Amino acid sequence: MIGIIDYGMGNLFSVSKALERLDVPYFVSEKAEELMKANGLILPGVGSFKDAMERLNETGLSAMIKEFVGLGKPLLGICLGMQLLFEGSKENGETIGLGLLTGYVEKFPGVTADGGRYKVPHMGWNQLEWTQSSLILQQVEEDYAYFVHSYYVDRMDKDILLGKCSYNVEVPAVVGNGNLFGMQFHPEKSSKLGMKLLRNFTELARERVTT
């Protein structure tokens, strides 16, 4: 059973519908004690890093997420949910993140090295490139994924980089460390590639229970 964390800042509908299409059992909850019973958790996210961390901290969900990951259970952060896994962000002022992964969230500069300007946010389809193998990437071909974000993870530990794309700067697109994963794009909106990635994540959660 997959738990989707409801802290008031996630696109719960699209993630839920994707799991329904995969015929994967799931539930949505804002209660830490219920979410701890899941085999795997998805942390979606849309909006401000600062607001999201305030809500996670106020509700006790930050502590729950850290405990869940510490038990070796799989967790997947999507879009803002991936960024929250890192040390912090400068969005709307300095904000400390969950600190489960090494790296810092920065805003796209919007200016190239030669002074040209490019559009921020990074919105639309972009080509992914895998940087190392991972169970979550198993049998997933490099393809296009759908992005919507103005901030990206910088100064991160390269050992956890699984996939990237380019938007004037290198953008970490898929990260992973043990049972912890993040996707900067929206897998639930990324056609066959995204659905296969979600399938792989749910299989990892299922296998942890049955093995």
PDB file of C-alpha atoms in Angstrom:
ATOM      1  CA  MET A   1       0.000   0.000   0.000  1.00  0.00           C
ATOM      2  CA  ILE A   2       1.365   3.400  -1.072  1.00  0.00           C
ATOM      3  CA  GLY A   3       0.677   6.442   1.105  1.00  0.00           C
ATOM      4  CA  ILE A   4       0.420   9.899  -0.473  1.00  0.00           C
ATOM      5  CA  ILE A   5       1.351  12.637   1.992  1.00  0.00           C
ATOM      6  CA  ASP A   6      -1.293  15.369   2.171  1.00  0.00           C
ATOM      7  CA  TYR A   7       0.143  18.546   3.665  1.00  0.00           C
ATOM      8  CA  GLY A   8      -1.926  20.957   1.601  1.00  0.00           C
ATOM      9  CA  MET A   9       0.662  21.643  -1.117  1.00  0.00           C
ATOM     10  CA  GLY A  10       0.645  18.622  -3.410  1.00  0.00           C
ATOM     11  CA  ASN A  11      -1.064  17.738  -6.662  1.00  0.00           C
ATOM     12  CA  LEU A  12      -2.871  14.834  -5.027  1.00  0.00           C
ATOM     13  CA  PHE A  13      -5.369  14.282  -7.831  1.00  0.00           C
ATOM     14  CA  SER A  14      -2.889  13.620 -10.641  1.00  0.00           C
ATOM     15  CA  VAL A  15      -0.674  11.379  -8.489  1.00  0.00           C
ATOM     16  CA  SER A  16      -3.713   9.442  -7.261  1.00  0.00           C
ATOM     17  CA  LYS A  17      -5.017   8.966 -10.784  1.00  0.00           C
ATOM     18  CA  ALA A  18      -1.632   7.709 -11.966  1.00  0.00           C
ATOM     19  CA  LEU A  19      -1.595   5.049  -9.233  1.00  0.00           C
ATOM     20  CA  GLU A  20      -5.158   4.082 -10.147  1.00  0.00           C
ATOM     21  CA  ARG A  21      -4.103   3.596 -13.778  1.00  0.00           C
ATOM     22  CA  LEU A  22      -1.306   1.338 -12.531  1.00  0.00           C
ATOM     23  CA  ASP A  23      -3.812  -0.563 -10.372  1.00  0.00           C
ATOM     24  CA  VAL A  24      -1.673   0.145  -7.305  1.00  0.00           C
ATOM     25  CA  PRO A  25      -3.418   0.306  -3.900  1.00  0.00           C
ATOM     26  CA  TYR A  26      -2.929   3.688  -2.229  1.00  0.00           C
ATOM     27  CA  PHE A  27      -4.361   6.056   0.335  1.00  0.00           C
ATOM     28  CA  VAL A  28      -4.078   9.798   0.960  1.00  0.00           C
ATOM     29  CA  SER A  29      -3.540  11.047   4.502  1.00  0.00           C
ATOM     30  CA  GLU A  30      -2.328  13.974   6.571  1.00  0.00           C
ATOM     31  CA  LYS A  31      -1.898  11.839   9.681  1.00  0.00           C
ATOM     32  CA  ALA A  32       1.611  10.696  10.574  1.00  0.00           C
ATOM     33  CA  GLU A  33       0.466   7.536  12.343  1.00  0.00           C
ATOM     34  CA  GLU A  34      -1.497   6.379   9.286  1.00  0.00           C
ATOM     35  CA  LEU A  35       1.278   7.189   6.838  1.00  0.00           C
ATOM     36  CA  MET A  36       3.828   5.243   8.900  1.00  0.00           C
ATOM     37  CA  LYS A  37       1.871   2.068   8.110  1.00  0.00           C
ATOM     38  CA  ALA A  38       2.414   2.437   4.341  1.00  0.00           C
ATOM     39  CA  ASN A  39       4.870   0.241   2.424  1.00  0.00           C
ATOM     40  CA  GLY A  40       6.070   3.297   0.509  1.00  0.00           C
ATOM     41  CA  LEU A  41       5.363   7.027   0.584  1.00  0.00           C
ATOM     42  CA  ILE A  42       5.040   9.692  -2.097  1.00  0.00           C
ATOM     43  CA  LEU A  43       5.719  13.319  -1.151  1.00  0.00           C
ATOM     44  CA  PRO A  44       4.226  15.518  -3.903  1.00  0.00           C
ATOM     45  CA  GLY A  45       4.655  19.264  -3.923  1.00  0.00           C
ATOM     46  CA  VAL A  46       3.590  22.439  -5.704  1.00  0.00           C
ATOM     47  CA  GLY A  47       4.335  25.962  -4.471  1.00  0.00           C
ATOM     48  CA  SER A  48       6.817  27.566  -2.087  1.00  0.00           C
ATOM     49  CA  PHE A  49       9.620  25.659  -0.326  1.00  0.00           C
ATOM     50  CA  LYS A  50       9.233  27.872   2.760  1.00  0.00           C
ATOM     51  CA  ASP A  51       5.466  27.347   3.045  1.00  0.00           C
ATOM     52  CA  ALA A  52       5.834  23.611   2.471  1.00  0.00           C
ATOM     53  CA  MET A  53       8.446  23.178   5.209  1.00  0.00           C
ATOM     54  CA  GLU A  54       6.365  25.236   7.636  1.00  0.00           C
ATOM     55  CA  ARG A  55       3.400  22.930   7.076  1.00  0.00           C
ATOM     56  CA  LEU A  56       5.472  19.763   7.357  1.00  0.00           C
ATOM     57  CA  ASN A  57       7.027  20.982  10.593  1.00  0.00           C
ATOM     58  CA  GLU A  58       3.777  22.234  12.113  1.00  0.00           C
ATOM     59  CA  THR A  59       1.981  18.935  11.463  1.00  0.00           C
ATOM     60  CA  GLY A  60       4.785  16.661  12.625  1.00  0.00           C
ATOM     61  CA  LEU A  61       5.106  15.198   9.142  1.00  0.00           C
ATOM     62  CA  SER A  62       8.778  16.197   8.917  1.00  0.00           C
ATOM     63  CA  ALA A  63       9.640  13.910  11.827  1.00  0.00           C
ATOM     64  CA  MET A  64       7.468  11.146  10.384  1.00  0.00           C
ATOM     65  CA  ILE A  65       9.212  11.324   7.000  1.00  0.00           C
ATOM     66  CA  LYS A  66      12.646  11.066   8.614  1.00  0.00           C
ATOM     67  CA  GLU A  67      11.545   8.126  10.753  1.00  0.00           C
ATOM     68  CA  PHE A  68       9.966   6.384   7.761  1.00  0.00           C
ATOM     69  CA  VAL A  69      13.117   6.713   5.659  1.00  0.00           C
ATOM     70  CA  GLY A  70      15.246   5.663   8.631  1.00  0.00           C
ATOM     71  CA  LEU A  71      13.331   2.375   8.753  1.00  0.00           C
ATOM     72  CA  GLY A  72      14.433   1.637   5.195  1.00  0.00           C
ATOM     73  CA  LYS A  73      11.019   2.132   3.613  1.00  0.00           C
ATOM     74  CA  PRO A  74      10.947   3.672   0.094  1.00  0.00           C
ATOM     75  CA  LEU A  75       9.969   7.329  -0.269  1.00  0.00           C
ATOM     76  CA  LEU A  76       9.617   9.321  -3.495  1.00  0.00           C
ATOM     77  CA  GLY A  77       9.599  13.131  -3.614  1.00  0.00           C
ATOM     78  CA  ILE A  78       8.055  14.736  -6.708  1.00  0.00           C
ATOM     79  CA  CYS A  79       8.857  18.275  -7.969  1.00  0.00           C
ATOM     80  CA  LEU A  80       8.845  20.492  -4.832  1.00  0.00           C
ATOM     81  CA  GLY A  81       8.649  17.235  -2.883  1.00  0.00           C
ATOM     82  CA  MET A  82      12.077  16.289  -4.255  1.00  0.00           C
ATOM     83  CA  GLN A  83      13.538  19.690  -3.344  1.00  0.00           C
ATOM     84  CA  LEU A  84      12.288  19.377   0.230  1.00  0.00           C
ATOM     85  CA  LEU A  85      14.483  16.305   0.697  1.00  0.00           C
ATOM     86  CA  PHE A  86      17.590  18.506   0.510  1.00  0.00           C
ATOM     87  CA  GLU A  87      19.311  20.791   3.022  1.00  0.00           C
ATOM     88  CA  GLY A  88      17.594  24.062   2.254  1.00  0.00           C
ATOM     89  CA  SER A  89      16.435  26.728  -0.171  1.00  0.00           C
ATOM     90  CA  LYS A  90      16.694  30.468  -0.724  1.00  0.00           C
ATOM     91  CA  GLU A  91      13.105  30.702  -1.977  1.00  0.00           C
ATOM     92  CA  ASN A  92      11.327  33.467   0.010  1.00  0.00           C
ATOM     93  CA  GLY A  93      14.288  33.620   2.370  1.00  0.00           C
ATOM     94  CA  GLU A  94      16.629  30.998   3.786  1.00  0.00           C
ATOM     95  CA  THR A  95      14.692  27.884   4.771  1.00  0.00           C
ATOM     96  CA  ILE A  96      16.032  24.619   6.184  1.00  0.00           C
ATOM     97  CA  GLY A  97      14.814  21.492   4.383  1.00  0.00           C
ATOM     98  CA  LEU A  98      14.457  17.910   5.542  1.00  0.00           C
ATOM     99  CA  GLY A  99      18.201  17.395   5.163  1.00  0.00           C
ATOM    100  CA  LEU A 100      17.922  13.808   3.969  1.00  0.00           C
ATOM    101  CA  LEU A 101      20.087  14.520   0.910  1.00  0.00           C
ATOM    102  CA  THR A 102      23.112  16.789   0.431  1.00  0.00           C
ATOM    103  CA  GLY A 103      22.417  19.781  -1.789  1.00  0.00           C
ATOM    104  CA  TYR A 104      20.849  23.233  -1.882  1.00  0.00           C
ATOM    105  CA  VAL A 105      17.921  24.625  -3.873  1.00  0.00           C
ATOM    106  CA  GLU A 106      18.656  27.699  -6.008  1.00  0.00           C
ATOM    107  CA  LYS A 107      16.608  29.756  -8.470  1.00  0.00           C
ATOM    108  CA  PHE A 108      17.376  29.543 -12.170  1.00  0.00           C
ATOM    109  CA  PRO A 109      19.424  32.686 -12.891  1.00  0.00           C
ATOM    110  CA  GLY A 110      17.499  33.397 -16.087  1.00  0.00           C
ATOM    111  CA  VAL A 111      20.663  34.812 -17.624  1.00  0.00           C
ATOM    112  CA  THR A 112      23.239  32.910 -19.674  1.00  0.00           C
ATOM    113  CA  ALA A 113      26.997  33.277 -19.328  1.00  0.00           C
ATOM    114  CA  ASP A 114      27.075  35.679 -22.295  1.00  0.00           C
ATOM    115  CA  GLY A 115      24.294  37.863 -20.907  1.00  0.00           C
ATOM    116  CA  GLY A 116      21.374  36.413 -22.824  1.00  0.00           C
ATOM    117  CA  ARG A 117      18.074  35.778 -21.085  1.00  0.00           C
ATOM    118  CA  TYR A 118      15.987  32.626 -20.955  1.00  0.00           C
ATOM    119  CA  LYS A 119      12.511  31.924 -19.642  1.00  0.00           C
ATOM    120  CA  VAL A 120      11.919  31.069 -15.995  1.00  0.00           C
ATOM    121  CA  PRO A 121      10.123  28.900 -14.945  1.00  0.00           C
ATOM    122  CA  HIS A 122      11.455  25.870 -16.767  1.00  0.00           C
ATOM    123  CA  MET A 123       8.160  24.612 -18.137  1.00  0.00           C
ATOM    124  CA  GLY A 124       7.466  21.868 -20.659  1.00  0.00           C
ATOM    125  CA  TRP A 125       9.117  18.730 -21.990  1.00  0.00           C
ATOM    126  CA  ASN A 126      12.849  18.162 -21.694  1.00  0.00           C
ATOM    127  CA  GLN A 127      15.156  15.284 -22.586  1.00  0.00           C
ATOM    128  CA  LEU A 128      16.444  13.149 -19.736  1.00  0.00           C
ATOM    129  CA  GLU A 129      19.884  11.543 -19.555  1.00  0.00           C
ATOM    130  CA  TRP A 130      20.678   8.782 -17.070  1.00  0.00           C
ATOM    131  CA  THR A 131      23.968   9.196 -15.203  1.00  0.00           C
ATOM    132  CA  GLN A 132      24.111   5.858 -13.378  1.00  0.00           C
ATOM    133  CA  SER A 133      22.072   2.704 -12.976  1.00  0.00           C
ATOM    134  CA  SER A 134      19.375   2.294 -10.331  1.00  0.00           C
ATOM    135  CA  LEU A 135      16.506  -0.067  -9.605  1.00  0.00           C
ATOM    136  CA  ILE A 136      14.082   2.795 -10.093  1.00  0.00           C
ATOM    137  CA  LEU A 137      15.417   3.318 -13.640  1.00  0.00           C
ATOM    138  CA  GLN A 138      15.255  -0.367 -14.523  1.00  0.00           C
ATOM    139  CA  GLN A 139      13.957  -0.900 -18.074  1.00  0.00           C
ATOM    140  CA  VAL A 140      13.260   2.833 -18.482  1.00  0.00           C
ATOM    141  CA  GLU A 141      14.602   4.309 -21.706  1.00  0.00           C
ATOM    142  CA  GLU A 142      15.932   7.861 -21.771  1.00  0.00           C
ATOM    143  CA  ASP A 143      13.084  10.028 -23.016  1.00  0.00           C
ATOM    144  CA  TYR A 144      11.307  13.330 -22.428  1.00  0.00           C
ATOM    145  CA  ALA A 145       9.678  14.299 -19.114  1.00  0.00           C
ATOM    146  CA  TYR A 146       7.399  17.168 -18.139  1.00  0.00           C
ATOM    147  CA  PHE A 147       8.856  19.914 -15.911  1.00  0.00           C
ATOM    148  CA  VAL A 148       7.363  22.965 -14.175  1.00  0.00           C
ATOM    149  CA  HIS A 149       9.750  24.699 -11.761  1.00  0.00           C
ATOM    150  CA  SER A 150      11.664  27.920 -11.137  1.00  0.00           C
ATOM    151  CA  TYR A 151      14.169  26.423  -8.669  1.00  0.00           C
ATOM    152  CA  TYR A 152      16.583  23.519  -9.055  1.00  0.00           C
ATOM    153  CA  VAL A 153      18.972  21.579  -6.819  1.00  0.00           C
ATOM    154  CA  ASP A 154      22.557  22.821  -6.913  1.00  0.00           C
ATOM    155  CA  ARG A 155      25.726  21.987  -4.950  1.00  0.00           C
ATOM    156  CA  MET A 156      24.564  18.418  -4.507  1.00  0.00           C
ATOM    157  CA  ASP A 157      26.421  15.183  -3.894  1.00  0.00           C
ATOM    158  CA  LYS A 158      27.003  13.787  -7.388  1.00  0.00           C
ATOM    159  CA  ASP A 159      26.909  10.230  -6.046  1.00  0.00           C
ATOM    160  CA  ILE A 160      23.116  10.522  -5.703  1.00  0.00           C
ATOM    161  CA  LEU A 161      22.512  11.879  -9.217  1.00  0.00           C
ATOM    162  CA  LEU A 162      20.683   9.276 -11.297  1.00  0.00           C
ATOM    163  CA  GLY A 163      19.421  11.407 -14.171  1.00  0.00           C
ATOM    164  CA  LYS A 164      19.703  14.954 -15.456  1.00  0.00           C
ATOM    165  CA  CYS A 165      18.597  17.374 -18.140  1.00  0.00           C
ATOM    166  CA  SER A 166      19.852  20.735 -19.336  1.00  0.00           C
ATOM    167  CA  TYR A 167      18.133  24.113 -19.028  1.00  0.00           C
ATOM    168  CA  ASN A 168      21.068  26.449 -19.504  1.00  0.00           C
ATOM    169  CA  VAL A 169      22.440  24.845 -16.313  1.00  0.00           C
ATOM    170  CA  GLU A 170      22.580  21.158 -15.419  1.00  0.00           C
ATOM    171  CA  VAL A 171      19.322  20.200 -13.728  1.00  0.00           C
ATOM    172  CA  PRO A 172      19.225  17.140 -11.446  1.00  0.00           C
ATOM    173  CA  ALA A 173      16.117  15.325 -12.689  1.00  0.00           C
ATOM    174  CA  VAL A 174      16.254  12.030 -10.769  1.00  0.00           C
ATOM    175  CA  VAL A 175      18.111  11.484  -7.507  1.00  0.00           C
ATOM    176  CA  GLY A 176      18.395   8.473  -5.263  1.00  0.00           C
ATOM    177  CA  ASN A 177      20.143   7.244  -2.149  1.00  0.00           C
ATOM    178  CA  GLY A 178      19.196   3.791  -0.897  1.00  0.00           C
ATOM    179  CA  ASN A 179      15.447   3.794  -0.306  1.00  0.00           C
ATOM    180  CA  LEU A 180      15.074   7.546  -0.922  1.00  0.00           C
ATOM    181  CA  PHE A 181      14.242   8.920  -4.396  1.00  0.00           C
ATOM    182  CA  GLY A 182      13.335  12.244  -5.969  1.00  0.00           C
ATOM    183  CA  MET A 183      12.102  13.384  -9.371  1.00  0.00           C
ATOM    184  CA  GLN A 184      12.174  17.067 -10.317  1.00  0.00           C
ATOM    185  CA  PHE A 185       9.700  16.522 -13.155  1.00  0.00           C
ATOM    186  CA  HIS A 186       6.147  15.221 -12.809  1.00  0.00           C
ATOM    187  CA  PRO A 187       6.207  11.484 -13.562  1.00  0.00           C
ATOM    188  CA  GLU A 188       2.408  11.364 -13.403  1.00  0.00           C
ATOM    189  CA  LYS A 189       2.339  13.809 -16.351  1.00  0.00           C
ATOM    190  CA  SER A 190       5.263  12.303 -18.278  1.00  0.00           C
ATOM    191  CA  SER A 191       3.553   9.660 -20.392  1.00  0.00           C
ATOM    192  CA  LYS A 192       4.981   6.116 -20.573  1.00  0.00           C
ATOM    193  CA  LEU A 193       8.340   7.088 -19.062  1.00  0.00           C
ATOM    194  CA  GLY A 194       6.726   8.569 -15.974  1.00  0.00           C
ATOM    195  CA  MET A 195       4.306   5.692 -15.508  1.00  0.00           C
ATOM    196  CA  LYS A 196       7.156   3.177 -15.718  1.00  0.00           C
ATOM    197  CA  LEU A 197       9.125   5.104 -13.096  1.00  0.00           C
ATOM    198  CA  LEU A 198       6.111   5.131 -10.785  1.00  0.00           C
ATOM    199  CA  ARG A 199       5.625   1.418 -11.413  1.00  0.00           C
ATOM    200  CA  ASN A 200       9.251   0.760 -10.487  1.00  0.00           C
ATOM    201  CA  PHE A 201       8.869   2.737  -7.268  1.00  0.00           C
ATOM    202  CA  THR A 202       5.741   0.867  -6.221  1.00  0.00           C
ATOM    203  CA  GLU A 203       7.465  -2.440  -7.001  1.00  0.00           C
ATOM    204  CA  LEU A 204      10.334  -1.473  -4.723  1.00  0.00           C
ATOM    205  CA  ALA A 205       7.833  -0.803  -1.948  1.00  0.00           C
ATOM    206  CA  ARG A 206       6.054  -4.106  -2.577  1.00  0.00           C
ATOM    207  CA  GLU A 207       9.265  -6.114  -2.673  1.00  0.00           C
ATOM    208  CA  ARG A 208      10.414  -4.675   0.642  1.00  0.00           C
ATOM    209  CA  VAL A 209       7.333  -6.182   2.252  1.00  0.00           C
ATOM    210  CA  THR A 210       7.467  -9.578   0.529  1.00  0.00           C
ATOM    211  CA  THR A 211      11.228 -10.221   0.857  1.00  0.00           C
TER     212      THR A 211
END
